PDB file of C-alpha atoms in Angstrom:
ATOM      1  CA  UNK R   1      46.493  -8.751 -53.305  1.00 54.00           C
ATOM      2  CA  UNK R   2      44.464 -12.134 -52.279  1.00 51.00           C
ATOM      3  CA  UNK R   3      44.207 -12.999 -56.345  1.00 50.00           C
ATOM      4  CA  UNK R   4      47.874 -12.852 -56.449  1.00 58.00           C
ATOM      5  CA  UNK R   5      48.399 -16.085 -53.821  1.00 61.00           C
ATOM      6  CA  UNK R   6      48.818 -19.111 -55.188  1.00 61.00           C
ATOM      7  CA  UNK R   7      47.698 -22.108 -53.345  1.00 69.00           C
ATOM      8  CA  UNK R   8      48.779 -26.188 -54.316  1.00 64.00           C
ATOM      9  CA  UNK R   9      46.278 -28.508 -54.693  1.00 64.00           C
ATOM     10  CA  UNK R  10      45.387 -32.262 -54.106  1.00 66.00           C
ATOM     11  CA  UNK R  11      43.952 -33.009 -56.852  1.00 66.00           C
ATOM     12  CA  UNK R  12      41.758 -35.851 -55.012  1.00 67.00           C
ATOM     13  CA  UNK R  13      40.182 -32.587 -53.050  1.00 80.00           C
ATOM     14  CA  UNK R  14      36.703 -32.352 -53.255  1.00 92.00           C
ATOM     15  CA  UNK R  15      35.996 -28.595 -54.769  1.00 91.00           C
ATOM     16  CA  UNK R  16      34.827 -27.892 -50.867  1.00 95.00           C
ATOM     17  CA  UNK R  17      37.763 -28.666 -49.680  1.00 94.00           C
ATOM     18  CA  UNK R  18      39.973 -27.025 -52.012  1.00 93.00           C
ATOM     19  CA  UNK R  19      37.927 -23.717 -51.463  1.00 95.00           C
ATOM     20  CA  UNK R  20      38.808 -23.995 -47.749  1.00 94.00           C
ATOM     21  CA  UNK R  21      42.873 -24.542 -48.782  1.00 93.00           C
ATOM     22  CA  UNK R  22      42.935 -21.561 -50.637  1.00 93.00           C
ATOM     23  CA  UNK R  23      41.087 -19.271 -47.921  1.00 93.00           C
ATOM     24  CA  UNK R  24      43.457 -20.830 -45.467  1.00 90.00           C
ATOM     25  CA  UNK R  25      46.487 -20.282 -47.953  1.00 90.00           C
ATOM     26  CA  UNK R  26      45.501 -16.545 -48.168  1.00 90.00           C
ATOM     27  CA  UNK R  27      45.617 -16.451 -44.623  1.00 87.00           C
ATOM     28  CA  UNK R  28      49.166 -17.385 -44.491  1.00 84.00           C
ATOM     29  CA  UNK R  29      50.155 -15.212 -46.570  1.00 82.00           C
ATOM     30  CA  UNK R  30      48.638 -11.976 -44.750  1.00 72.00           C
ATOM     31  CA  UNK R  31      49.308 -13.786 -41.694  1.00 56.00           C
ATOM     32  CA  UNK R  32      51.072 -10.648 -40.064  1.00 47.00           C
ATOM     33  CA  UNK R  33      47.294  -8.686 -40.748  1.00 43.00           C
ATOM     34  CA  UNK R  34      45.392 -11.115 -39.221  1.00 45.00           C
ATOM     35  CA  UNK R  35      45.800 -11.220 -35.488  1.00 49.00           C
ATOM     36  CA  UNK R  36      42.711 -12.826 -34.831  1.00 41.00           C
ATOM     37  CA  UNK R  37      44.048 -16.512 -36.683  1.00 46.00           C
ATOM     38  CA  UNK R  38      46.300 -16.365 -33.764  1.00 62.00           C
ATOM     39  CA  UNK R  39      47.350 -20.068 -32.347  1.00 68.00           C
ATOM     40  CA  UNK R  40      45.135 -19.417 -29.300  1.00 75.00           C
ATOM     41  CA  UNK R  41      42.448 -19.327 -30.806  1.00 83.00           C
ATOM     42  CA  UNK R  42      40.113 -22.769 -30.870  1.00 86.00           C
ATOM     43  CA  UNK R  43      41.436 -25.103 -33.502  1.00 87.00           C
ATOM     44  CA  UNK R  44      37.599 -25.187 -34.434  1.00 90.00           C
ATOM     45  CA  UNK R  45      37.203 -22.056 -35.358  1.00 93.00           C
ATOM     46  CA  UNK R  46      40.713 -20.879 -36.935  1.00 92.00           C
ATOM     47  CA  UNK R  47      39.314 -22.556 -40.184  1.00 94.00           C
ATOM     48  CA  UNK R  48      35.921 -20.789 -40.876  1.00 96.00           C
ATOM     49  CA  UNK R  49      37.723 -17.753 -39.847  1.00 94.00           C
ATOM     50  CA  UNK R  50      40.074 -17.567 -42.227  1.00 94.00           C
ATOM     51  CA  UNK R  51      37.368 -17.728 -44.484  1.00 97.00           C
ATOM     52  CA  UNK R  52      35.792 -14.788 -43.268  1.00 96.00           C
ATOM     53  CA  UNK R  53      39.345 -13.064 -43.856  1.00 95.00           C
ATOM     54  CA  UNK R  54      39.949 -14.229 -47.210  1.00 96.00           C
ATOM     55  CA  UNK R  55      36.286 -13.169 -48.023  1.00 97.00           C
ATOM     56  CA  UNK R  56      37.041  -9.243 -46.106  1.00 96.00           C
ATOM     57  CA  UNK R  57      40.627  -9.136 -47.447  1.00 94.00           C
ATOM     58  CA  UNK R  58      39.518  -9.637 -51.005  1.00 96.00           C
ATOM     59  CA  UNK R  59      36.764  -6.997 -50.745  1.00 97.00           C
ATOM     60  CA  UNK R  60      38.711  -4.771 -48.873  1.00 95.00           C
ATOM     61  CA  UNK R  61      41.887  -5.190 -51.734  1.00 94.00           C
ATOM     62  CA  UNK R  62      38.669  -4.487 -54.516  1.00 95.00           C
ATOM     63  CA  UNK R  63      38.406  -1.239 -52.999  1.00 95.00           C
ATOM     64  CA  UNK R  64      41.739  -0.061 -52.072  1.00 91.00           C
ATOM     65  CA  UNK R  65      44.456  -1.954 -54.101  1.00 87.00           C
ATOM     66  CA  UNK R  66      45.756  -1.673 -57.643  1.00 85.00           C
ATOM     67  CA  UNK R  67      44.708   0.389 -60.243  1.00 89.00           C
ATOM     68  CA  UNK R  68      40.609   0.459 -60.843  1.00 93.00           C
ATOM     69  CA  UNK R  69      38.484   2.884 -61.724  1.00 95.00           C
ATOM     70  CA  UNK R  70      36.068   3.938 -59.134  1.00 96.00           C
ATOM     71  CA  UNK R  71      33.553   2.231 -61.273  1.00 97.00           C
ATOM     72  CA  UNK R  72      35.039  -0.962 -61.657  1.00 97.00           C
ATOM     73  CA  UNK R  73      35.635  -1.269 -57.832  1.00 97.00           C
ATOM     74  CA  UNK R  74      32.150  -0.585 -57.477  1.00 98.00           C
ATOM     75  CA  UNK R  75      31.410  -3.209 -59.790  1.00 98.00           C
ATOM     76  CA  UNK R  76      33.365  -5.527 -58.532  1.00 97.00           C
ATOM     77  CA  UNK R  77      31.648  -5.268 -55.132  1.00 98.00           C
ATOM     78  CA  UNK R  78      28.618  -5.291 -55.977  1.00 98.00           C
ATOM     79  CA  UNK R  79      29.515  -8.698 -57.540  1.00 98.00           C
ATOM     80  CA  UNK R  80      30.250 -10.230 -54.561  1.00 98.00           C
ATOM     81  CA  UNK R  81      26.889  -8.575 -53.358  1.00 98.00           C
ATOM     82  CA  UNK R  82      25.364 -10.607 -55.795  1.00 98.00           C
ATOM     83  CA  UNK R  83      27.097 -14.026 -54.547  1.00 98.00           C
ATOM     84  CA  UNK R  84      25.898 -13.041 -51.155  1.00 98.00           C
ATOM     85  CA  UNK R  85      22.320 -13.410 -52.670  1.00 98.00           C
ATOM     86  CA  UNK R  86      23.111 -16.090 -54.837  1.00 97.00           C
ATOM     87  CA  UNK R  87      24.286 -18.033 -51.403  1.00 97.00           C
ATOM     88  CA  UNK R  88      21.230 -16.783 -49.594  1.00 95.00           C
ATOM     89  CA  UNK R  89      19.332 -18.258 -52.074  1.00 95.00           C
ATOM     90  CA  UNK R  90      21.106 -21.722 -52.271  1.00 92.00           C
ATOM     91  CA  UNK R  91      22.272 -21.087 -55.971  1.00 91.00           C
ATOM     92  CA  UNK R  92      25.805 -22.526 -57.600  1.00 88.00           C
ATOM     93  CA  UNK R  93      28.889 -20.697 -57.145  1.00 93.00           C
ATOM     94  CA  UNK R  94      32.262 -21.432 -58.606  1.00 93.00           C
ATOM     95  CA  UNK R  95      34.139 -18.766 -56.429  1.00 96.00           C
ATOM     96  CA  UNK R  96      36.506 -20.635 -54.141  1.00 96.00           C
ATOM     97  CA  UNK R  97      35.858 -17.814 -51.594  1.00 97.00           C
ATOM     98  CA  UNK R  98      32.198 -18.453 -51.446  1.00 98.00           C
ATOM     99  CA  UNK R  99      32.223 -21.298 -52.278  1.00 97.00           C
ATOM    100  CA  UNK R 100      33.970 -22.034 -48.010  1.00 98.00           C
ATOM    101  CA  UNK R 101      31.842 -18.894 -46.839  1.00 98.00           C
ATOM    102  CA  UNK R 102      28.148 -20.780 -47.780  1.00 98.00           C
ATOM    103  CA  UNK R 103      29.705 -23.878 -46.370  1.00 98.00           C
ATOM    104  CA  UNK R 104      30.510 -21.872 -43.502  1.00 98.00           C
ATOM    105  CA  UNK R 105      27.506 -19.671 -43.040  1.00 98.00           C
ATOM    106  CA  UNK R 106      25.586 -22.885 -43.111  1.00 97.00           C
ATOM    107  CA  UNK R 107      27.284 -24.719 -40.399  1.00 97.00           C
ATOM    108  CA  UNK R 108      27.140 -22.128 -37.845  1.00 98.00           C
ATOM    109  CA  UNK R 109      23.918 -20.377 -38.894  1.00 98.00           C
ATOM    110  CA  UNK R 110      25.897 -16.859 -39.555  1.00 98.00           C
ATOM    111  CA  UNK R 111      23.618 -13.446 -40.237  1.00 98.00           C
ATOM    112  CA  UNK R 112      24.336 -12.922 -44.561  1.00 98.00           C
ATOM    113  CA  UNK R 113      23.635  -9.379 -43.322  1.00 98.00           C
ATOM    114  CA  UNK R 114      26.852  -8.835 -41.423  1.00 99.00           C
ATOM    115  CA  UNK R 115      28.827  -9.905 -44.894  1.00 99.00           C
ATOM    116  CA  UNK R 116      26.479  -7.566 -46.430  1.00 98.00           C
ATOM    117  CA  UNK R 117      27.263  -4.790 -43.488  1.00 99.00           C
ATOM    118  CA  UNK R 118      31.389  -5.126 -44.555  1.00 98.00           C
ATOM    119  CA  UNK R 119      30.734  -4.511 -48.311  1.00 98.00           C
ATOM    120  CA  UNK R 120      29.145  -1.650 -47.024  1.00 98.00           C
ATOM    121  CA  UNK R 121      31.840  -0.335 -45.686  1.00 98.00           C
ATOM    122  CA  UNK R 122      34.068  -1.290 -48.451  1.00 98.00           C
ATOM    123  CA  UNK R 123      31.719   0.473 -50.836  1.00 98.00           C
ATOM    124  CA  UNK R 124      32.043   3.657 -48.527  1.00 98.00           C
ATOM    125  CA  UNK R 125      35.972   3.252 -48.578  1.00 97.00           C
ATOM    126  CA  UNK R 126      35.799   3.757 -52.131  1.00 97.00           C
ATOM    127  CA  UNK R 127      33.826   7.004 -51.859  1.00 96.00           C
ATOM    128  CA  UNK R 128      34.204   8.838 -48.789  1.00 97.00           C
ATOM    129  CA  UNK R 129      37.158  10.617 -47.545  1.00 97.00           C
ATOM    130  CA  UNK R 130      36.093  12.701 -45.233  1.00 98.00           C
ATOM    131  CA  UNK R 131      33.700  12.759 -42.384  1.00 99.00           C
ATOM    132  CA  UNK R 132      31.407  15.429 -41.038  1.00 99.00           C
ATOM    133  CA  UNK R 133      31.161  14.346 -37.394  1.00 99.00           C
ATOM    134  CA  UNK R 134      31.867  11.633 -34.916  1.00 99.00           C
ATOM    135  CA  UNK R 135      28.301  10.048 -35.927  1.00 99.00           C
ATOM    136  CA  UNK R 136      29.551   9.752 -39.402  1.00 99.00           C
ATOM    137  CA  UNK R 137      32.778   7.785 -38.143  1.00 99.00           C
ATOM    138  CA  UNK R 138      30.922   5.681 -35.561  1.00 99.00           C
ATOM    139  CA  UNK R 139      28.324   4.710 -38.912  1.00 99.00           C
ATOM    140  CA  UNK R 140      31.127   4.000 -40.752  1.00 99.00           C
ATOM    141  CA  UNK R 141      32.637   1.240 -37.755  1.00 99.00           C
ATOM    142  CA  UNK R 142      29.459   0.016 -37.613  1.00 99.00           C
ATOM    143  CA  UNK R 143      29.483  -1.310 -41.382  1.00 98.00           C
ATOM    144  CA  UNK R 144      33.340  -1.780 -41.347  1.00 98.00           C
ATOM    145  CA  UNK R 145      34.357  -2.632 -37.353  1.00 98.00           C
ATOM    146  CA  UNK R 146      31.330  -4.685 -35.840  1.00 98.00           C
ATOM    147  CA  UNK R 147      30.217  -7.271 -38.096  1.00 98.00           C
ATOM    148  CA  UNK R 148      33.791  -8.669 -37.276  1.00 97.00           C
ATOM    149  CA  UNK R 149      32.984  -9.149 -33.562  1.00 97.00           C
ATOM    150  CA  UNK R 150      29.972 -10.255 -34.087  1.00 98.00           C
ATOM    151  CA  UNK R 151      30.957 -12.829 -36.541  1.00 98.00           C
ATOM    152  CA  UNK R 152      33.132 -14.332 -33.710  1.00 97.00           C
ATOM    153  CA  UNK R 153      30.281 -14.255 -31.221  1.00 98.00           C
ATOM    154  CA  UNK R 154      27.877 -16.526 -33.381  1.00 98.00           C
ATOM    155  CA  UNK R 155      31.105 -18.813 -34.659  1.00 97.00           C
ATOM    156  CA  UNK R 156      31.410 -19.180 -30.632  1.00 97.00           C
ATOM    157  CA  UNK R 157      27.506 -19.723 -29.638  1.00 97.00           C
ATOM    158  CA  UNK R 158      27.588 -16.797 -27.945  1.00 98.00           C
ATOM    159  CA  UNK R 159      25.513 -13.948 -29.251  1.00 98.00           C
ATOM    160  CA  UNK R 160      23.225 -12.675 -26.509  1.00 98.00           C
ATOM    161  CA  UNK R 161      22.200  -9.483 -27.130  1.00 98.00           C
ATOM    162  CA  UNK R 162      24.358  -8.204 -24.578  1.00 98.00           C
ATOM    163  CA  UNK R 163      27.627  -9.911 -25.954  1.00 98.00           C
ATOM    164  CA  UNK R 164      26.296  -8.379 -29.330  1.00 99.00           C
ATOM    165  CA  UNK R 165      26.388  -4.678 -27.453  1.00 98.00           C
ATOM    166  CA  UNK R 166      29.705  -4.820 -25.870  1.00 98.00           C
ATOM    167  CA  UNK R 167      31.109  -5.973 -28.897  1.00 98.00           C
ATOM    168  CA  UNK R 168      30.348  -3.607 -31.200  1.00 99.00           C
ATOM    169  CA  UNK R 169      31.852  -0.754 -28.134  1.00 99.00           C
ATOM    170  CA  UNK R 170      34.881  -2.927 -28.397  1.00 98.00           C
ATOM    171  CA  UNK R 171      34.910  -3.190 -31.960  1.00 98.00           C
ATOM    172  CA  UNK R 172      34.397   0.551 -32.825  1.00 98.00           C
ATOM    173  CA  UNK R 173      36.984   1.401 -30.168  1.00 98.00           C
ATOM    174  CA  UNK R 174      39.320  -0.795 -31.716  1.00 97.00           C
ATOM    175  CA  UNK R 175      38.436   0.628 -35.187  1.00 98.00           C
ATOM    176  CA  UNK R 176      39.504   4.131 -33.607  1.00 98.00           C
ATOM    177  CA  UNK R 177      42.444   3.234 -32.382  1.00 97.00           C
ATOM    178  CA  UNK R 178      43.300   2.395 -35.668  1.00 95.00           C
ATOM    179  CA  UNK R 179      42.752   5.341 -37.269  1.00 97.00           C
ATOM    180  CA  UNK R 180      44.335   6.991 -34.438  1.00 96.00           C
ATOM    181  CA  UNK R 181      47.719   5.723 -34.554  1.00 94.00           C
ATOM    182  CA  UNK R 182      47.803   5.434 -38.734  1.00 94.00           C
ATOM    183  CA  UNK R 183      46.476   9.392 -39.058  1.00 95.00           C
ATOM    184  CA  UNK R 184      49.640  10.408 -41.211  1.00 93.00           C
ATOM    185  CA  UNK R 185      49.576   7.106 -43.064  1.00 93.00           C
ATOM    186  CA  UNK R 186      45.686   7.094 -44.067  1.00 95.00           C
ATOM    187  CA  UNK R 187      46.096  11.048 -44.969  1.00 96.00           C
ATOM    188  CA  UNK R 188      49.253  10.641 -47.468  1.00 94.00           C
ATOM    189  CA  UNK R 189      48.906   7.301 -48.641  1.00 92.00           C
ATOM    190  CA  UNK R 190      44.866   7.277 -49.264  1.00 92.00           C
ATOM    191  CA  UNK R 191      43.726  10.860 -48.890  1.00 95.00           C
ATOM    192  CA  UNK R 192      41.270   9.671 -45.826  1.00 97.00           C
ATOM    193  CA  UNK R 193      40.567  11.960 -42.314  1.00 98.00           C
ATOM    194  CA  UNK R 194      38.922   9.711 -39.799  1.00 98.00           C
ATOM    195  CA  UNK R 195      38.793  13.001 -37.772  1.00 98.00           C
ATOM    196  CA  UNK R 196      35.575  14.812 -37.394  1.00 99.00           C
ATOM    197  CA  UNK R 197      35.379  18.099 -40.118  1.00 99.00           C
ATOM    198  CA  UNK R 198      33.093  19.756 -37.736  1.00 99.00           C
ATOM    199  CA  UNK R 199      35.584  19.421 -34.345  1.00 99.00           C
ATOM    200  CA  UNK R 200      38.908  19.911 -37.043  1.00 98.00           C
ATOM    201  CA  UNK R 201      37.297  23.637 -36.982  1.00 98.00           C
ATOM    202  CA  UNK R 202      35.846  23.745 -33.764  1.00 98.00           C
ATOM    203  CA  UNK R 203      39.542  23.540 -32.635  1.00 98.00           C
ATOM    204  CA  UNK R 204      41.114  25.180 -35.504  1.00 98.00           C
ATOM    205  CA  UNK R 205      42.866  22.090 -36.862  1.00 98.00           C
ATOM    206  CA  UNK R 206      43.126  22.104 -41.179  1.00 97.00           C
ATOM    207  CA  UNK R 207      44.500  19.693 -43.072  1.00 97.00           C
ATOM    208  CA  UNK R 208      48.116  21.385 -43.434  1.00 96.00           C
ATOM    209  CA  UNK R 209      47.883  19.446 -39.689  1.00 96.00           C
ATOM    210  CA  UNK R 210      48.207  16.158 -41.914  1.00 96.00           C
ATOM    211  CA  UNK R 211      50.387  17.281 -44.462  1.00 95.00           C
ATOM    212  CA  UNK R 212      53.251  19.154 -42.357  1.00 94.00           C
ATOM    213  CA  UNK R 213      52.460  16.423 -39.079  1.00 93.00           C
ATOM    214  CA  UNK R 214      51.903  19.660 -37.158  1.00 94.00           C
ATOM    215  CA  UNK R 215      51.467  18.289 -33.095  1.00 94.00           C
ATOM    216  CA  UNK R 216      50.637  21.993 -32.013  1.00 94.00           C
ATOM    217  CA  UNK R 217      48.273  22.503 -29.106  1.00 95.00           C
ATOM    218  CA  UNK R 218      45.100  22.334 -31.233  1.00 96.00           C
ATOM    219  CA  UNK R 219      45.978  19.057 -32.574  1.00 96.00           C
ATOM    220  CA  UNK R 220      46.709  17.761 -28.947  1.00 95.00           C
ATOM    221  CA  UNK R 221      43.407  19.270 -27.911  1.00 96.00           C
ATOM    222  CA  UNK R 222      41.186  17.873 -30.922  1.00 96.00           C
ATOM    223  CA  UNK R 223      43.816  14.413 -30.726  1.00 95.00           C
ATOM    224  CA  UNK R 224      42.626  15.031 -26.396  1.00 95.00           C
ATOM    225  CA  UNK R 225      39.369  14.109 -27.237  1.00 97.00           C
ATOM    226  CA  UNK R 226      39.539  11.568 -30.014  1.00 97.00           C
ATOM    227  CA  UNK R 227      41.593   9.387 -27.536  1.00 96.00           C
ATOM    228  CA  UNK R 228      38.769  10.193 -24.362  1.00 97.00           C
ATOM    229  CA  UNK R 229      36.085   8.717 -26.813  1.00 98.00           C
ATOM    230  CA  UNK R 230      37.924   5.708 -27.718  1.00 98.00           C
ATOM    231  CA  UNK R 231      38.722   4.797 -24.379  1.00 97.00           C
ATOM    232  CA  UNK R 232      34.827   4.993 -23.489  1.00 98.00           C
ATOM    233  CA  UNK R 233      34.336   2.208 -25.803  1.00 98.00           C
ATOM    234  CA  UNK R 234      36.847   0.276 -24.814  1.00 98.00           C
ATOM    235  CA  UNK R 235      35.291   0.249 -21.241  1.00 97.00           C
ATOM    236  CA  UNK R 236      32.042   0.016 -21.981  1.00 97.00           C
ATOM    237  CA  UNK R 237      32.862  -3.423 -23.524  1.00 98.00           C
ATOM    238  CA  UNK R 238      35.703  -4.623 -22.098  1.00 96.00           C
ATOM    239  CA  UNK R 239      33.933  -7.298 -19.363  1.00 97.00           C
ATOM    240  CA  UNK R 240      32.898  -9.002 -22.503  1.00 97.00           C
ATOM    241  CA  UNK R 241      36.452 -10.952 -22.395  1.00 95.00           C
ATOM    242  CA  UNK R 242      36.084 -11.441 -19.133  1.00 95.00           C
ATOM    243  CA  UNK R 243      32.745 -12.901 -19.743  1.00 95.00           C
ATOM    244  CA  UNK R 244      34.497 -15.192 -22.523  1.00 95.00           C
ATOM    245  CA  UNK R 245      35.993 -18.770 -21.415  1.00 94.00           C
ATOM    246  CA  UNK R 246      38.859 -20.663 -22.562  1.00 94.00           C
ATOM    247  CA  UNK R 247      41.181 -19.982 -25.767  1.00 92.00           C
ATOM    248  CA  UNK R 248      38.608 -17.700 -27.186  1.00 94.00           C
ATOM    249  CA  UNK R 249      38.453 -15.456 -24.242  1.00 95.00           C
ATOM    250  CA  UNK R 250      41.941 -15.167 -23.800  1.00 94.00           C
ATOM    251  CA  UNK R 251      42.188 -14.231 -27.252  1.00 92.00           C
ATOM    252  CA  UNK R 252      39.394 -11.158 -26.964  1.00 95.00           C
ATOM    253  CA  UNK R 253      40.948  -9.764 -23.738  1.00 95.00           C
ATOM    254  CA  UNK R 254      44.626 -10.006 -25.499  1.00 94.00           C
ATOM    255  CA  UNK R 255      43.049  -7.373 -28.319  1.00 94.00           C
ATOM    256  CA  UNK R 256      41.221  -5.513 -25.650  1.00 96.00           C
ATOM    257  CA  UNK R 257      44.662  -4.915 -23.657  1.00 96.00           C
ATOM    258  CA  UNK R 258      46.086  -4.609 -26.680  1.00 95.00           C
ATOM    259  CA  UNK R 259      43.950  -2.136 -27.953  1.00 96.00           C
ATOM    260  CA  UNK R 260      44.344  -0.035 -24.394  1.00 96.00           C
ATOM    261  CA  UNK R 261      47.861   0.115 -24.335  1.00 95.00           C
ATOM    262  CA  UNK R 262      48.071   1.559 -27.299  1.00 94.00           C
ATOM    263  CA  UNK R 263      45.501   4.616 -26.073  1.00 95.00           C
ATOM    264  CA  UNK R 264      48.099   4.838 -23.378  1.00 94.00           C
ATOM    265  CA  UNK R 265      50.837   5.348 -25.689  1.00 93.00           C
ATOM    266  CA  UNK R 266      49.321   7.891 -27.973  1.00 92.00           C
ATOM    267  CA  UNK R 267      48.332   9.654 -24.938  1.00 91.00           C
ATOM    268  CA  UNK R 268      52.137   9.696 -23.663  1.00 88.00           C
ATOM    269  CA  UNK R 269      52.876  10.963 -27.359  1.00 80.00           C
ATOM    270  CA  UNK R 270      51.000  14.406 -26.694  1.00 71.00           C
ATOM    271  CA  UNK R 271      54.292  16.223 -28.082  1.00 59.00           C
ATOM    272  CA  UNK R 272      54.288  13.986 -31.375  1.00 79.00           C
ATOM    273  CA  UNK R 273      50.683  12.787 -32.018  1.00 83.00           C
ATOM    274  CA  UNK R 274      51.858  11.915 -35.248  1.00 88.00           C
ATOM    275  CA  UNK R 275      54.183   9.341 -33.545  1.00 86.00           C
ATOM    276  CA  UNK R 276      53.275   5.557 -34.293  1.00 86.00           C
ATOM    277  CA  UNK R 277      53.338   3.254 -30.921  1.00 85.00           C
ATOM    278  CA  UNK R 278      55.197   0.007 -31.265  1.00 83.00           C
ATOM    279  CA  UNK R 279      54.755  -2.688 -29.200  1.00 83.00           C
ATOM    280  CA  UNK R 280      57.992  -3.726 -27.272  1.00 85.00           C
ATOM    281  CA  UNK R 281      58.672  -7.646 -25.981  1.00 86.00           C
ATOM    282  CA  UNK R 282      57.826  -6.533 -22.367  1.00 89.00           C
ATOM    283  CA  UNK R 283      54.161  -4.646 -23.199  1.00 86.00           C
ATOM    284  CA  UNK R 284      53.201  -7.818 -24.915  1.00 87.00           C
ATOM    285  CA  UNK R 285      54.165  -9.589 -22.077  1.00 89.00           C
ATOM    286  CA  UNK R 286      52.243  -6.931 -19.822  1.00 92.00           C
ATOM    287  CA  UNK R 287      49.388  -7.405 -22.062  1.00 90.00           C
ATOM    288  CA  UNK R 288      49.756 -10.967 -22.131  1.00 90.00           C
ATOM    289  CA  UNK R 289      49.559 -10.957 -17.787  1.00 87.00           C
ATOM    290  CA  UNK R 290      46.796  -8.915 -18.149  1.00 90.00           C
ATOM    291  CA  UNK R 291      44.751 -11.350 -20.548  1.00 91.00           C
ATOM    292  CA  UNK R 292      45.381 -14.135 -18.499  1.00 85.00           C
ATOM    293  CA  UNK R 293      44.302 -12.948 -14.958  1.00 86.00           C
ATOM    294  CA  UNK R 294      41.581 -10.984 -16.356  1.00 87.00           C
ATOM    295  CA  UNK R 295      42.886  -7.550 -15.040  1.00 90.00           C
ATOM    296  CA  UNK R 296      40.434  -5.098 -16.366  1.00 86.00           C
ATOM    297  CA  UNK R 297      40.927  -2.120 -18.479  1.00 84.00           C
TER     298      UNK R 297
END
C-alpha cells in the first residue's frame, strides 16, 4: 500500500518539495504498475505525473487493499473528496499527496473534476460487482479509465475537444482490455464481472464460467464480442498518437499498440479465454516499430 513507502528526506526541503519526493518515491516503488512514468516520456511531465499516480494509487489502495470496512473505505474517500474541495477552494492542507496535486493542478490549470471523476470510480469499486449491461461498464471507464487520458492531454496543452474524444475511445478500450485478460483474476481474487449480466444470459454464460474457467463455445461467443467492442475503441481513437509529437506521442502510440496486440492475443486464445497474454522480447519490439513509424492499428 502507498502509506506503507517510506521516503528520506532533506531536511532543508521546503514542505513543497518534500510532498513531490514522496509522490515520486511512491512511484518507484509501484514502478512496474505505472507504465505511463516510462523514460520516454517528457522529463517535464514525469514529475506532476507521478503525482497524479500517487494521488490514484492511494485512492484506489482505500478501496481495494487491506482490511476496512465498507464504511471506512467510504469514509476514507470521501476524505480525500473533501481535500479536493479544500484545494478548490485555496484552503491549507498538510497531506503530502495534495499538498504536490494543488501545486500541480495550479501550474497546468487541470479540471478538479477529473480527480473528482476517479474517486468516483473508486467509490463504485467498493460497491459494485456486477454490471447489468455494456452501458454500465462503459459508465464505469468513464469515471475510472478517461480522466487518466485526459489528465495527460491538458499536462501536454493539448485538449481540443477532439483529442478529448479519441481519448476517452482509447482509454475505455484500454480499460477493457484489462478486464479482458484479468477475467479469472478479478472474479476469484475480488468477486468482480466486468462482463455484461444481460449478454452472460443472452449467451447462456453463468458464473460457474468464472469459477471452473470453462472456455466452452458460449464463453468464446459472449468473449467474441467483448473483444469486437474493444477493438472499436481502440480504432476510433487510435490517430490520436499519431496526432501526438515527440516523446509524448511515442509514448501514447506504444500503449495503443500495446493495447492491440494484446486483443490479438486473446483472440488467438479462443480455446483458453481464460489464458493471460504475455508480452515476449520480440512483440515489444514489434510494438515498439510500430510506435515509431506510426503504423496504425
Amino acid at each position: 500500500m502507498v502509506v506503507n513507502v517510506l521516503c528520506a528526506y532533506d531536511r532543508d526541503m521546503s514542505a513543497l518539495e518534500q510532498a513531490y519526493q514522496h509522490c515520486q518515491c511512491v512511484t518507484a516503488a509501484h514502478y512496474e504498475n505505472f507504465p505511463v512514468a516510462s523514460h520516454l516520456l517528457p522529463k517535464k511531465l514525469r514529475r506532476p505525473i507521478s503525482v497524479i499516480y500517487t494521488f490514484a494509487r492511494s485512492a484506489d489502495d482505500f478501496a481495494d487493499e487491506g482490511d476496512f470496512s465498507k464504511a471506512q473505505r467510504h469514509e476514507k474517500l470521501d476524505d480525500y473528496s473533501a481535500k479536493l474541495n479544500t484545494i478548490e477552494n485555496a484552503g491549507a492542507i498538510n497531506d503530502p499527496v495534495f499538498i504536490a496535486l494543488a501545486d500541480v493542478i495550479k501550474k497546468h490549470a487541470l479540471p478538479l473534476s477529473l480527480f473528482h471523476d476517479l474517486l468516483t470510480a473508486f467509490k463504485m469499486d467498493v460497491d459494485k460487482t456486477r454490471f447489468a449491461d455494456f452501458a454500465e461498464i462503459l459508465n464505469y471507464c468513464h469515471y475510472s479509465a478517461n480522466p487518466v487520458g485526459r489528465l495527460l492531454l491538458h499536462l501536454n496543452n493539448t485538449a481540443s475537444p477532439q483529442n478529448l474524444i479519441q481519448s476517452d475511445a482509447v482509454c475505455s478500450a484500454l480499460q477493457l482490455i484489462n478486464f479482458y485478460q484479468d477475467l479469472q483474476q478479478d472474479y476469484q481474487e475480488n468477486d468482480r464481472i466486468y462482463l455484461p449480466q444481460d449478454e452472460m444470459q443472452q449467451f447462456k454464460v453463468s458464473e460457474h464460467h468464472l469459477q471452473q474457467t470453462c472456455s466452452d463455445a458460449a464463453m468464446q461467443a459472449l468473449m467474441d464480442l467483448q473483444l469486437q467492442r474493444a477493438t472499436a475503441l481502440l480504432q476510433k481513437g487510435h490517430s490520436l498518437g499519431n496526432r501526438q509529437t515527440g516523446r509524448f506521442g511515442l509514448e501514447l502510440r506504444m500503449m495503443i499498440h500495446g493495447g492491440a496486440h494484446v486483443l490479438a492475443s486473446l483472440r488467438e486464445h479462443r480455446g483458453n479465454v481464460f489464458r493471460r497474454p504475455r508480452l515476449s522480447k520480440s512483440a515489444i519490439l514489434q510494438i515498439a516499430f510500430k510506435a515509431l513509424f506510426r503504423i496504425s492499428v
